Amino acid sequence: MKRITVLLVITLILLLVTGCFGKEEFSSKSNETASAQNNSSLGKIKYADLIPKPEQFFLDGVISIIDQDSGNEYAFRVKNYNDGEYESYVAKCKEMGFSNIHYESENDGGKMFMAYTEDKNYYLEVFLGNEIKAIDVRCKKTTN
């Protein structure tokens, strides 16, 4: 009789543990799916996800967010950047899909990089201003 009771208790524990984990996993997957559906149905674009994270490239930079992914664009300014960081950032932008170059130049005033994604759905501008000693980055959906 003791053996049967012990087996029943162990079986109940296993069922409870399995039930809890199964329910939690299902619940989190359902939440992820619902969240993804809500974002796509609302058409919410995360422009910041389309471009490199500035803190990974501008190591000593002071990054100021100008437009925090408002739905229209994502824009930020970097001050206190180091030599070569602009070039590294632009190279990574090209790797991440902004390879349809609209304009790229360098002159006494600074450097400019403007490009579309290959499908021309998104547009990126990266400007380095020598006079203002800042790098401005803006990513947005194209209007065409």
Short mmCIF file of C-alpha atoms in Angstrom, two decimals:
data_model
loop_
_atom_site.label_atom_id
_atom_site.label_comp_id
_atom_site.label_asym_id
_atom_site.label_seq_id
_atom_site.Cartn_x
_atom_site.Cartn_y
_atom_site.Cartn_z
CA MET A 1 0.00 0.00 0.00
CA LYS A 2 2.88 2.38 0.84
CA ARG A 3 4.41 1.67 -2.55
CA ILE A 4 1.24 2.61 -4.39
CA THR A 5 0.94 5.84 -2.40
CA VAL A 6 4.56 6.77 -3.16
CA LEU A 7 4.05 6.00 -6.87
CA LEU A 8 0.88 8.10 -6.92
CA VAL A 9 2.65 11.02 -5.25
CA ILE A 10 5.59 10.80 -7.69
CA THR A 11 3.19 10.57 -10.65
CA LEU A 12 1.23 13.60 -9.42
CA ILE A 13 4.43 15.60 -8.95
CA LEU A 14 5.62 14.69 -12.46
CA LEU A 15 2.24 15.65 -13.92
CA LEU A 16 2.22 18.97 -12.08
CA VAL A 17 5.80 19.82 -13.06
CA THR A 18 5.25 18.83 -16.69
CA GLY A 19 1.96 20.69 -16.80
CA CYS A 20 3.48 23.88 -15.40
CA PHE A 21 6.44 23.91 -17.76
CA GLY A 22 4.30 23.05 -20.76
CA LYS A 23 1.84 25.81 -19.92
CA GLU A 24 4.60 28.38 -19.40
CA GLU A 25 6.28 27.50 -22.69
CA PHE A 26 2.99 27.69 -24.56
CA SER A 27 2.16 30.97 -22.90
CA SER A 28 5.47 32.63 -23.80
CA LYS A 29 5.26 31.39 -27.40
CA SER A 30 1.72 32.71 -27.66
CA ASN A 31 2.82 36.09 -26.31
CA GLU A 32 5.72 36.28 -28.79
CA THR A 33 3.45 35.42 -31.70
CA ALA A 34 0.80 37.92 -30.60
CA SER A 35 3.42 40.61 -30.18
CA ALA A 36 4.87 39.96 -33.65
CA GLN A 37 1.40 40.02 -35.18
CA ASN A 38 0.56 43.29 -33.43
CA ASN A 39 3.79 44.92 -34.67
CA SER A 40 3.30 43.77 -38.26
CA SER A 41 -0.39 44.64 -38.32
CA LEU A 42 0.35 48.11 -36.97
CA GLY A 43 3.14 48.50 -39.50
CA LYS A 44 5.55 49.54 -36.76
CA ILE A 45 9.06 49.70 -38.15
CA LYS A 46 12.12 49.56 -35.89
CA TYR A 47 14.57 51.66 -37.89
CA ALA A 48 17.18 51.28 -35.14
CA ASP A 49 17.26 47.54 -35.91
CA LEU A 50 18.14 48.22 -39.56
CA ILE A 51 21.43 49.95 -38.78
CA PRO A 52 24.42 49.22 -36.52
CA LYS A 53 24.12 50.08 -32.83
CA PRO A 54 26.05 53.35 -32.39
CA GLU A 55 27.47 52.41 -28.98
CA GLN A 56 29.31 49.48 -30.60
CA PHE A 57 31.20 51.79 -32.99
CA PHE A 58 31.59 55.14 -31.27
CA LEU A 59 33.35 53.86 -28.16
CA ASP A 60 34.06 57.23 -26.52
CA GLY A 61 31.23 59.00 -28.27
CA VAL A 62 28.50 61.01 -26.64
CA ILE A 63 25.36 59.77 -28.39
CA SER A 64 22.25 61.95 -28.38
CA ILE A 65 19.03 60.49 -29.75
CA ILE A 66 17.26 63.07 -31.89
CA ASP A 67 14.28 60.93 -32.93
CA GLN A 68 13.68 57.74 -30.94
CA ASP A 69 12.12 55.56 -33.66
CA SER A 70 8.96 57.66 -33.78
CA GLY A 71 7.54 55.78 -36.72
CA ASN A 72 8.83 58.38 -39.16
CA GLU A 73 12.55 57.89 -38.61
CA TYR A 74 15.36 57.13 -36.19
CA ALA A 75 18.04 59.78 -35.81
CA PHE A 76 20.98 60.42 -33.51
CA ARG A 77 24.08 62.59 -33.19
CA VAL A 78 27.53 61.51 -32.03
CA LYS A 79 30.02 63.92 -30.52
CA ASN A 80 33.48 63.02 -29.25
CA TYR A 81 34.03 60.34 -31.90
CA ASN A 82 37.46 58.90 -32.69
CA ASP A 83 39.34 58.77 -36.00
CA GLY A 84 38.18 55.88 -38.17
CA GLU A 85 34.86 55.30 -36.38
CA TYR A 86 32.83 57.07 -39.09
CA GLU A 87 34.39 54.83 -41.75
CA SER A 88 33.82 51.68 -39.69
CA TYR A 89 30.19 52.64 -39.08
CA VAL A 90 29.51 53.33 -42.76
CA ALA A 91 31.16 50.03 -43.75
CA LYS A 92 28.87 48.17 -41.34
CA CYS A 93 25.84 50.03 -42.72
CA LYS A 94 26.76 48.77 -46.18
CA GLU A 95 27.09 45.21 -44.82
CA MET A 96 23.67 45.49 -43.20
CA GLY A 97 21.99 46.28 -46.51
CA PHE A 98 22.45 49.97 -47.24
CA SER A 99 24.48 49.18 -50.34
CA ASN A 100 22.49 51.04 -53.00
CA ILE A 101 24.58 54.19 -52.68
CA HIS A 102 22.82 57.43 -53.58
CA TYR A 103 25.77 59.69 -52.74
CA GLU A 104 29.13 59.30 -51.00
CA SER A 105 31.65 62.11 -50.72
CA GLU A 106 34.35 63.78 -48.69
CA ASN A 107 35.44 67.41 -48.74
CA ASP A 108 36.82 70.09 -46.40
CA GLY A 109 33.45 70.34 -44.66
CA GLY A 110 33.28 66.66 -43.79
CA LYS A 111 32.01 63.34 -45.11
CA MET A 112 28.65 62.24 -46.46
CA PHE A 113 27.09 58.85 -47.03
CA MET A 114 23.56 58.45 -48.36
CA ALA A 115 22.18 55.09 -49.42
CA TYR A 116 19.08 52.99 -49.90
CA THR A 117 18.51 49.35 -49.15
CA GLU A 118 18.59 47.25 -52.32
CA ASP A 119 14.77 47.21 -52.45
CA LYS A 120 14.78 51.03 -51.97
CA ASN A 121 12.33 50.74 -49.04
CA TYR A 122 14.68 52.43 -46.55
CA TYR A 123 17.06 55.36 -46.76
CA LEU A 124 20.08 56.19 -44.59
CA GLU A 125 22.11 59.36 -44.19
CA VAL A 126 25.40 59.53 -42.28
CA PHE A 127 27.10 62.94 -42.15
CA LEU A 128 30.35 63.87 -40.47
CA GLY A 129 30.61 67.63 -40.00
CA ASN A 130 34.14 68.91 -39.42
CA GLU A 131 32.93 72.32 -38.26
CA ILE A 132 30.34 71.01 -35.77
CA LYS A 133 32.58 68.06 -34.83
CA ALA A 134 29.65 65.66 -34.89
CA ILE A 135 28.28 62.73 -36.84
CA ASP A 136 24.56 62.77 -37.67
CA VAL A 137 22.75 59.58 -38.61
CA ARG A 138 19.19 59.33 -39.89
CA CYS A 139 17.32 56.22 -41.04
CA LYS A 140 13.81 56.34 -42.47
CA LYS A 141 11.37 54.74 -44.87
CA THR A 142 11.49 56.12 -48.38
CA THR A 143 8.58 58.23 -49.52
CA ASN A 144 8.60 57.10 -53.15
#
